[in-house]
């Protein structure tokens, strides 16, 4: 999938590359459109660190040797994107609790030649919701549309924040129910086509759109077609970041809701990965500003 807006050129940080340079990267396939190098190099530059973060194209049949290569080449850490988030797990030495619970890894830390898998997607979403949405989750009625990998990561994080209620709306309710069954908390499941959908959405404080509808070939579509339920006090979040304004967000905004696009979640998960890699406080606002500046307005 290509970016709809042209991007400015990336620059590396100010430190010279030498024998002390720390190496980081992101593996995926494809990888050329990844924004992670911009996000991570902005943070390295902010701290004037002698480090470089690169995009690394990996094939499924070379994944195992690529992961062993983290140790062999002494990379400090890498991020993992589509389609390897589950596939890397057999090659790691240990998993942090979030990655264990979700069965998916987006960050690998090389801890003295032990590869530890983490998942920062859900917590990254939460950072964005609090920083960009200026809200917390406690006591809020929250609905997640979609029941894929990212919905699962978001749900897992939000449940720890004690919301008033959590619900899942999905095209295939059985997929949502399978996720809900993993938790003791009562999670309502609704079918996307349900007659009661509007009534349910009307009662929510925060609605999070996590399906791919609104990007690529479907950039003029939304999984929700009737927006008469939208109210100004609601927050509507779409985790799609390209385009930055999806039809779901446009329609919600037109009816007065506060809207947030997915770039914040992308930066949030990267910010937490940076913290795991370097043990430094991630400069979320700087990382976000940098990546947003690369889209020519
Ligand atoms: P996924 O695991 O493939 O899940 C897709 C979900 O969307 C499923 O619940 C699926 O429903 C639903 N869906 C797919 N096509 C649909 C359609 N035509 N109508 C209605 N529902 C449909 O995907 P994912 O990994 O969660 O990623 C989803 C989106 O999030 C992608 O657009 C991705 O780019 C974005 N994302 C953003 C970030 C970020 O940092 N901002 C991070 C991760 C992902 P069924 O269960 O019925 O199949």
PDB file of C-alpha atoms in Angstrom, residues 55-294:
ATOM      1  CA  UNK A  55      14.240  -0.688   7.817  1.00  0.00           C
ATOM      2  CA  UNK A  56      15.171  -4.365   7.236  1.00  0.00           C
ATOM      3  CA  UNK A  57      13.356  -6.344   4.544  1.00  0.00           C
ATOM      4  CA  UNK A  58      13.008  -9.987   5.601  1.00  0.00           C
ATOM      5  CA  UNK A  59      11.365 -12.933   3.829  1.00  0.00           C
ATOM      6  CA  UNK A  60       9.397 -15.598   5.651  1.00  0.00           C
ATOM      7  CA  UNK A  61      11.928 -18.258   4.628  1.00  0.00           C
ATOM      8  CA  UNK A  62      14.835 -16.229   6.056  1.00  0.00           C
ATOM      9  CA  UNK A  63      13.037 -15.086   9.224  1.00  0.00           C
ATOM     10  CA  UNK A  64      14.772 -17.578  11.518  1.00  0.00           C
ATOM     11  CA  UNK A  65      18.273 -16.577  10.365  1.00  0.00           C
ATOM     12  CA  UNK A  66      17.289 -12.892  10.545  1.00  0.00           C
ATOM     13  CA  UNK A  67      16.309 -13.316  14.222  1.00  0.00           C
ATOM     14  CA  UNK A  68      19.536 -15.224  15.002  1.00  0.00           C
ATOM     15  CA  UNK A  69      21.303 -12.352  13.229  1.00  0.00           C
ATOM     16  CA  UNK A  70      20.149  -9.939  15.955  1.00  0.00           C
ATOM     17  CA  UNK A  71      22.507 -11.721  18.347  1.00  0.00           C
ATOM     18  CA  UNK A  72      25.185 -12.480  15.763  1.00  0.00           C
ATOM     19  CA  UNK A  73      25.435  -8.847  14.624  1.00  0.00           C
ATOM     20  CA  UNK A  74      24.795  -7.463  18.112  1.00  0.00           C
ATOM     21  CA  UNK A  75      21.766  -5.357  17.221  1.00  0.00           C
ATOM     22  CA  UNK A  76      20.354  -3.766  20.395  1.00  0.00           C
ATOM     23  CA  UNK A  77      16.732  -4.283  19.458  1.00  0.00           C
ATOM     24  CA  UNK A  78      14.270  -4.479  16.613  1.00  0.00           C
ATOM     25  CA  UNK A  79      10.620  -3.887  15.936  1.00  0.00           C
ATOM     26  CA  UNK A  80       8.509  -6.475  14.160  1.00  0.00           C
ATOM     27  CA  UNK A  81       5.696  -5.676  11.778  1.00  0.00           C
ATOM     28  CA  UNK A  82       3.387  -7.515   9.375  1.00  0.00           C
ATOM     29  CA  UNK A  83       3.546 -10.482   8.710  1.00  0.00           C
ATOM     30  CA  UNK A  84       5.973 -11.611  11.422  1.00  0.00           C
ATOM     31  CA  UNK A  85       4.407 -10.641  14.763  1.00  0.00           C
ATOM     32  CA  UNK A  86       3.409 -14.230  15.603  1.00  0.00           C
ATOM     33  CA  UNK A  87       6.008 -16.019  13.481  1.00  0.00           C
ATOM     34  CA  UNK A  88       9.028 -14.663  15.422  1.00  0.00           C
ATOM     35  CA  UNK A  89       7.945 -16.186  18.745  1.00  0.00           C
ATOM     36  CA  UNK A  90       9.594 -19.648  18.351  1.00  0.00           C
ATOM     37  CA  UNK A  91      12.999 -17.985  17.845  1.00  0.00           C
ATOM     38  CA  UNK A  92      12.945 -15.842  21.018  1.00  0.00           C
ATOM     39  CA  UNK A  93      14.383 -16.681  24.452  1.00  0.00           C
ATOM     40  CA  UNK A  94      11.525 -15.238  26.501  1.00  0.00           C
ATOM     41  CA  UNK A  95       8.307 -13.231  26.271  1.00  0.00           C
ATOM     42  CA  UNK A  96       7.136 -10.303  28.403  1.00  0.00           C
ATOM     43  CA  UNK A  97       3.607 -10.744  29.870  1.00  0.00           C
ATOM     44  CA  UNK A  98       1.779  -8.667  27.183  1.00  0.00           C
ATOM     45  CA  UNK A  99       3.403 -10.613  24.339  1.00  0.00           C
ATOM     46  CA  UNK A 100       2.701 -13.901  26.119  1.00  0.00           C
ATOM     47  CA  UNK A 101      -0.981 -13.016  26.619  1.00  0.00           C
ATOM     48  CA  UNK A 102      -1.474 -11.785  23.038  1.00  0.00           C
ATOM     49  CA  UNK A 103       0.680 -14.376  21.273  1.00  0.00           C
ATOM     50  CA  UNK A 104       2.211 -11.543  19.231  1.00  0.00           C
ATOM     51  CA  UNK A 105       5.463  -9.567  19.407  1.00  0.00           C
ATOM     52  CA  UNK A 106       6.178  -6.115  17.966  1.00  0.00           C
ATOM     53  CA  UNK A 107       9.428  -5.413  19.824  1.00  0.00           C
ATOM     54  CA  UNK A 108      12.479  -7.608  20.450  1.00  0.00           C
ATOM     55  CA  UNK A 109      15.088  -6.467  22.946  1.00  0.00           C
ATOM     56  CA  UNK A 110      18.578  -7.994  22.849  1.00  0.00           C
ATOM     57  CA  UNK A 111      19.234  -8.234  26.577  1.00  0.00           C
ATOM     58  CA  UNK A 112      22.863  -9.413  26.745  1.00  0.00           C
ATOM     59  CA  UNK A 113      22.313 -11.999  24.000  1.00  0.00           C
ATOM     60  CA  UNK A 114      18.884 -13.028  25.285  1.00  0.00           C
ATOM     61  CA  UNK A 115      16.070 -12.045  22.917  1.00  0.00           C
ATOM     62  CA  UNK A 116      12.986 -10.887  24.822  1.00  0.00           C
ATOM     63  CA  UNK A 117       9.710 -10.351  22.920  1.00  0.00           C
ATOM     64  CA  UNK A 118       7.368  -7.537  23.960  1.00  0.00           C
ATOM     65  CA  UNK A 119       4.080  -6.200  22.650  1.00  0.00           C
ATOM     66  CA  UNK A 120       3.661  -2.413  22.971  1.00  0.00           C
ATOM     67  CA  UNK A 121       0.659  -1.988  20.618  1.00  0.00           C
ATOM     68  CA  UNK A 122      -2.054  -1.750  23.288  1.00  0.00           C
ATOM     69  CA  UNK A 123      -0.030   0.456  25.651  1.00  0.00           C
ATOM     70  CA  UNK A 124       0.955   2.594  22.667  1.00  0.00           C
ATOM     71  CA  UNK A 125      -2.714   3.121  21.886  1.00  0.00           C
ATOM     72  CA  UNK A 126      -3.314   4.153  25.498  1.00  0.00           C
ATOM     73  CA  UNK A 127      -0.480   6.709  25.401  1.00  0.00           C
ATOM     74  CA  UNK A 128      -2.074   8.251  22.318  1.00  0.00           C
ATOM     75  CA  UNK A 129      -5.555   8.265  23.821  1.00  0.00           C
ATOM     76  CA  UNK A 130      -4.331  10.050  26.947  1.00  0.00           C
ATOM     77  CA  UNK A 131      -1.912  12.452  25.198  1.00  0.00           C
ATOM     78  CA  UNK A 132      -3.880  13.223  22.031  1.00  0.00           C
ATOM     79  CA  UNK A 133      -7.406  12.663  23.402  1.00  0.00           C
ATOM     80  CA  UNK A 134      -6.701  14.267  26.807  1.00  0.00           C
ATOM     81  CA  UNK A 135      -8.802  11.623  28.472  1.00  0.00           C
ATOM     82  CA  UNK A 136      -8.421   8.625  30.696  1.00  0.00           C
ATOM     83  CA  UNK A 137     -10.251   5.351  30.394  1.00  0.00           C
ATOM     84  CA  UNK A 138     -11.403   4.754  33.971  1.00  0.00           C
ATOM     85  CA  UNK A 139     -15.191   4.663  34.167  1.00  0.00           C
ATOM     86  CA  UNK A 140     -15.684   5.208  30.435  1.00  0.00           C
ATOM     87  CA  UNK A 141     -17.994   3.129  28.248  1.00  0.00           C
ATOM     88  CA  UNK A 142     -15.763   1.966  25.399  1.00  0.00           C
ATOM     89  CA  UNK A 143     -16.634   0.182  22.183  1.00  0.00           C
ATOM     90  CA  UNK A 144     -14.075  -1.399  19.868  1.00  0.00           C
ATOM     91  CA  UNK A 145     -15.119  -2.021  16.260  1.00  0.00           C
ATOM     92  CA  UNK A 146     -13.215  -5.021  14.881  1.00  0.00           C
ATOM     93  CA  UNK A 147     -11.766  -8.120  16.516  1.00  0.00           C
ATOM     94  CA  UNK A 148      -8.383  -8.623  14.850  1.00  0.00           C
ATOM     95  CA  UNK A 149      -4.863  -8.457  16.282  1.00  0.00           C
ATOM     96  CA  UNK A 150      -4.912  -4.747  17.065  1.00  0.00           C
ATOM     97  CA  UNK A 151      -8.390  -4.859  18.646  1.00  0.00           C
ATOM     98  CA  UNK A 152      -7.146  -7.669  20.880  1.00  0.00           C
ATOM     99  CA  UNK A 153      -4.046  -5.697  21.949  1.00  0.00           C
ATOM    100  CA  UNK A 154      -6.137  -2.581  22.674  1.00  0.00           C
ATOM    101  CA  UNK A 155      -8.779  -4.532  24.614  1.00  0.00           C
ATOM    102  CA  UNK A 156      -6.102  -6.277  26.695  1.00  0.00           C
ATOM    103  CA  UNK A 157      -4.615  -2.924  27.746  1.00  0.00           C
ATOM    104  CA  UNK A 158      -7.910  -1.104  28.305  1.00  0.00           C
ATOM    105  CA  UNK A 159      -9.240  -3.845  30.583  1.00  0.00           C
ATOM    106  CA  UNK A 160      -6.440  -3.074  33.057  1.00  0.00           C
ATOM    107  CA  UNK A 161      -7.587   0.578  33.223  1.00  0.00           C
ATOM    108  CA  UNK A 162     -10.966  -0.226  34.767  1.00  0.00           C
ATOM    109  CA  UNK A 163     -13.380   1.188  32.173  1.00  0.00           C
ATOM    110  CA  UNK A 164     -17.109   1.290  33.018  1.00  0.00           C
ATOM    111  CA  UNK A 165     -17.758  -1.182  30.191  1.00  0.00           C
ATOM    112  CA  UNK A 166     -16.084  -2.653  27.129  1.00  0.00           C
ATOM    113  CA  UNK A 167     -17.817  -3.988  24.047  1.00  0.00           C
ATOM    114  CA  UNK A 168     -16.703  -5.504  20.769  1.00  0.00           C
ATOM    115  CA  UNK A 169     -18.549  -4.949  17.478  1.00  0.00           C
ATOM    116  CA  UNK A 170     -17.486  -7.224  14.651  1.00  0.00           C
ATOM    117  CA  UNK A 171     -18.586  -8.493  11.234  1.00  0.00           C
ATOM    118  CA  UNK A 172     -18.150 -12.064  12.533  1.00  0.00           C
ATOM    119  CA  UNK A 173     -19.404 -12.059  16.128  1.00  0.00           C
ATOM    120  CA  UNK A 174     -17.825 -15.451  16.804  1.00  0.00           C
ATOM    121  CA  UNK A 175     -14.348 -13.966  16.326  1.00  0.00           C
ATOM    122  CA  UNK A 176     -15.160 -11.239  18.862  1.00  0.00           C
ATOM    123  CA  UNK A 177     -16.695 -13.748  21.263  1.00  0.00           C
ATOM    124  CA  UNK A 178     -13.544 -15.876  21.110  1.00  0.00           C
ATOM    125  CA  UNK A 179     -11.529 -12.864  22.338  1.00  0.00           C
ATOM    126  CA  UNK A 180     -14.098 -11.916  24.987  1.00  0.00           C
ATOM    127  CA  UNK A 181     -14.034 -15.476  26.353  1.00  0.00           C
ATOM    128  CA  UNK A 182     -10.377 -15.038  27.359  1.00  0.00           C
ATOM    129  CA  UNK A 183     -11.376 -12.602  30.091  1.00  0.00           C
ATOM    130  CA  UNK A 184     -13.427 -12.859  33.281  1.00  0.00           C
ATOM    131  CA  UNK A 185     -14.752  -9.306  32.798  1.00  0.00           C
ATOM    132  CA  UNK A 186     -18.118  -9.121  31.037  1.00  0.00           C
ATOM    133  CA  UNK A 187     -17.480  -7.935  27.465  1.00  0.00           C
ATOM    134  CA  UNK A 188     -20.575  -7.365  25.319  1.00  0.00           C
ATOM    135  CA  UNK A 189     -20.343  -8.630  21.720  1.00  0.00           C
ATOM    136  CA  UNK A 190     -22.477  -7.189  18.910  1.00  0.00           C
ATOM    137  CA  UNK A 191     -22.659  -8.000  15.236  1.00  0.00           C
ATOM    138  CA  UNK A 192     -21.724  -5.105  12.939  1.00  0.00           C
ATOM    139  CA  UNK A 193     -25.001  -5.618  11.078  1.00  0.00           C
ATOM    140  CA  UNK A 194     -27.091  -5.610  14.280  1.00  0.00           C
ATOM    141  CA  UNK A 195     -30.273  -3.480  14.342  1.00  0.00           C
ATOM    142  CA  UNK A 196     -29.236  -2.355  17.849  1.00  0.00           C
ATOM    143  CA  UNK A 197     -25.848  -0.984  16.771  1.00  0.00           C
ATOM    144  CA  UNK A 198     -26.878   2.706  16.672  1.00  0.00           C
ATOM    145  CA  UNK A 199     -28.507   2.494  20.111  1.00  0.00           C
ATOM    146  CA  UNK A 200     -25.372   0.858  21.509  1.00  0.00           C
ATOM    147  CA  UNK A 201     -22.927   3.329  19.970  1.00  0.00           C
ATOM    148  CA  UNK A 202     -25.026   6.260  21.192  1.00  0.00           C
ATOM    149  CA  UNK A 203     -24.405   5.130  24.793  1.00  0.00           C
ATOM    150  CA  UNK A 204     -20.585   4.979  24.430  1.00  0.00           C
ATOM    151  CA  UNK A 205     -17.967   7.528  25.565  1.00  0.00           C
ATOM    152  CA  UNK A 206     -15.146   6.277  23.316  1.00  0.00           C
ATOM    153  CA  UNK A 207     -15.533   4.391  20.005  1.00  0.00           C
ATOM    154  CA  UNK A 208     -12.396   2.811  18.503  1.00  0.00           C
ATOM    155  CA  UNK A 209     -12.402   1.756  14.836  1.00  0.00           C
ATOM    156  CA  UNK A 210      -9.832  -1.042  14.240  1.00  0.00           C
ATOM    157  CA  UNK A 211     -10.878  -2.653  10.934  1.00  0.00           C
ATOM    158  CA  UNK A 212      -8.890  -1.918   7.737  1.00  0.00           C
ATOM    159  CA  UNK A 213     -12.002  -0.321   6.183  1.00  0.00           C
ATOM    160  CA  UNK A 214     -11.045   3.275   5.363  1.00  0.00           C
ATOM    161  CA  UNK A 215      -7.572   2.644   3.911  1.00  0.00           C
ATOM    162  CA  UNK A 216      -6.151   1.456   0.588  1.00  0.00           C
ATOM    163  CA  UNK A 217      -8.869   0.296  -1.802  1.00  0.00           C
ATOM    164  CA  UNK A 218     -11.538   1.067   0.812  1.00  0.00           C
ATOM    165  CA  UNK A 219     -10.411   4.612   1.618  1.00  0.00           C
ATOM    166  CA  UNK A 220     -13.829   6.010   0.754  1.00  0.00           C
ATOM    167  CA  UNK A 221     -15.665   3.477   2.984  1.00  0.00           C
ATOM    168  CA  UNK A 222     -16.405   2.999   6.655  1.00  0.00           C
ATOM    169  CA  UNK A 223     -17.527  -0.139   8.535  1.00  0.00           C
ATOM    170  CA  UNK A 224     -20.267   2.086  10.035  1.00  0.00           C
ATOM    171  CA  UNK A 225     -22.607   3.706   7.540  1.00  0.00           C
ATOM    172  CA  UNK A 226     -25.239   5.309   9.787  1.00  0.00           C
ATOM    173  CA  UNK A 227     -23.715   8.060  11.959  1.00  0.00           C
ATOM    174  CA  UNK A 228     -26.918   9.466  13.459  1.00  0.00           C
ATOM    175  CA  UNK A 229     -25.803   8.189  16.904  1.00  0.00           C
ATOM    176  CA  UNK A 230     -22.723  10.468  17.114  1.00  0.00           C
ATOM    177  CA  UNK A 231     -22.737  13.054  19.934  1.00  0.00           C
ATOM    178  CA  UNK A 232     -20.305  15.961  20.553  1.00  0.00           C
ATOM    179  CA  UNK A 233     -19.067  14.605  23.903  1.00  0.00           C
ATOM    180  CA  UNK A 234     -17.873  11.357  22.317  1.00  0.00           C
ATOM    181  CA  UNK A 235     -14.322  10.499  21.247  1.00  0.00           C
ATOM    182  CA  UNK A 236     -14.043   8.617  17.940  1.00  0.00           C
ATOM    183  CA  UNK A 237     -10.621   7.038  17.330  1.00  0.00           C
ATOM    184  CA  UNK A 238      -9.576   5.357  14.068  1.00  0.00           C
ATOM    185  CA  UNK A 239      -6.339   3.349  14.299  1.00  0.00           C
ATOM    186  CA  UNK A 240      -5.794   3.706  10.532  1.00  0.00           C
ATOM    187  CA  UNK A 241      -3.071   6.344  10.005  1.00  0.00           C
ATOM    188  CA  UNK A 242      -3.031   6.512   6.213  1.00  0.00           C
ATOM    189  CA  UNK A 243      -5.147   8.374   5.280  1.00  0.00           C
ATOM    190  CA  UNK A 244      -5.037  10.517   8.423  1.00  0.00           C
ATOM    191  CA  UNK A 245      -8.728  11.390   8.020  1.00  0.00           C
ATOM    192  CA  UNK A 246     -10.816   8.294   7.260  1.00  0.00           C
ATOM    193  CA  UNK A 247     -14.531   8.452   6.358  1.00  0.00           C
ATOM    194  CA  UNK A 248     -15.272   7.180   9.913  1.00  0.00           C
ATOM    195  CA  UNK A 249     -13.428  10.185  11.368  1.00  0.00           C
ATOM    196  CA  UNK A 250     -14.849  12.676   8.836  1.00  0.00           C
ATOM    197  CA  UNK A 251     -18.448  11.674   9.570  1.00  0.00           C
ATOM    198  CA  UNK A 252     -17.883  11.653  13.342  1.00  0.00           C
ATOM    199  CA  UNK A 253     -16.235  15.081  13.216  1.00  0.00           C
ATOM    200  CA  UNK A 254     -19.055  16.506  11.104  1.00  0.00           C
ATOM    201  CA  UNK A 255     -21.434  15.623  13.954  1.00  0.00           C
ATOM    202  CA  UNK A 256     -19.251  17.317  16.568  1.00  0.00           C
ATOM    203  CA  UNK A 257     -17.349  14.391  18.130  1.00  0.00           C
ATOM    204  CA  UNK A 258     -13.657  14.692  19.034  1.00  0.00           C
ATOM    205  CA  UNK A 259     -11.603  12.619  16.621  1.00  0.00           C
ATOM    206  CA  UNK A 260      -8.159  11.009  16.784  1.00  0.00           C
ATOM    207  CA  UNK A 261      -6.278   9.308  13.928  1.00  0.00           C
ATOM    208  CA  UNK A 262      -3.977   6.287  14.154  1.00  0.00           C
ATOM    209  CA  UNK A 263      -0.610   8.045  13.859  1.00  0.00           C
ATOM    210  CA  UNK A 264      -0.621   8.507  17.643  1.00  0.00           C
ATOM    211  CA  UNK A 265      -0.918   4.755  18.250  1.00  0.00           C
ATOM    212  CA  UNK A 266       1.929   4.126  15.808  1.00  0.00           C
ATOM    213  CA  UNK A 267       4.109   6.661  17.615  1.00  0.00           C
ATOM    214  CA  UNK A 268       2.969   5.387  21.032  1.00  0.00           C
ATOM    215  CA  UNK A 269       4.004   1.791  20.329  1.00  0.00           C
ATOM    216  CA  UNK A 270       7.314   3.109  18.969  1.00  0.00           C
ATOM    217  CA  UNK A 271       7.810   5.337  22.005  1.00  0.00           C
ATOM    218  CA  UNK A 272       7.468   2.356  24.338  1.00  0.00           C
ATOM    219  CA  UNK A 273       9.797   0.288  22.129  1.00  0.00           C
ATOM    220  CA  UNK A 274      12.364   3.122  22.335  1.00  0.00           C
ATOM    221  CA  UNK A 275      12.050   3.024  26.115  1.00  0.00           C
ATOM    222  CA  UNK A 276      12.639  -0.748  26.132  1.00  0.00           C
ATOM    223  CA  UNK A 277      15.633  -0.393  23.778  1.00  0.00           C
ATOM    224  CA  UNK A 278      17.363   2.516  25.526  1.00  0.00           C
ATOM    225  CA  UNK A 279      15.824   2.746  29.048  1.00  0.00           C
ATOM    226  CA  UNK A 280      15.263   6.451  28.340  1.00  0.00           C
ATOM    227  CA  UNK A 281      11.969   8.334  28.665  1.00  0.00           C
ATOM    228  CA  UNK A 282      10.481   8.440  25.150  1.00  0.00           C
ATOM    229  CA  UNK A 283       9.939  11.945  23.715  1.00  0.00           C
ATOM    230  CA  UNK A 284       6.419  11.116  22.413  1.00  0.00           C
ATOM    231  CA  UNK A 285       5.534  14.644  21.233  1.00  0.00           C
ATOM    232  CA  UNK A 286       8.842  15.047  19.365  1.00  0.00           C
ATOM    233  CA  UNK A 287       8.550  11.627  17.711  1.00  0.00           C
ATOM    234  CA  UNK A 288       4.986  12.445  16.625  1.00  0.00           C
ATOM    235  CA  UNK A 289       5.828  15.926  15.370  1.00  0.00           C
ATOM    236  CA  UNK A 290       8.713  14.508  13.332  1.00  0.00           C
ATOM    237  CA  UNK A 291       6.655  11.829  11.601  1.00  0.00           C
ATOM    238  CA  UNK A 292       3.809  14.285  10.928  1.00  0.00           C
ATOM    239  CA  UNK A 293       6.296  16.757   9.402  1.00  0.00           C
ATOM    240  CA  UNK A 294       7.302  14.140   6.823  1.00  0.00           C
TER     241      UNK A 294
END
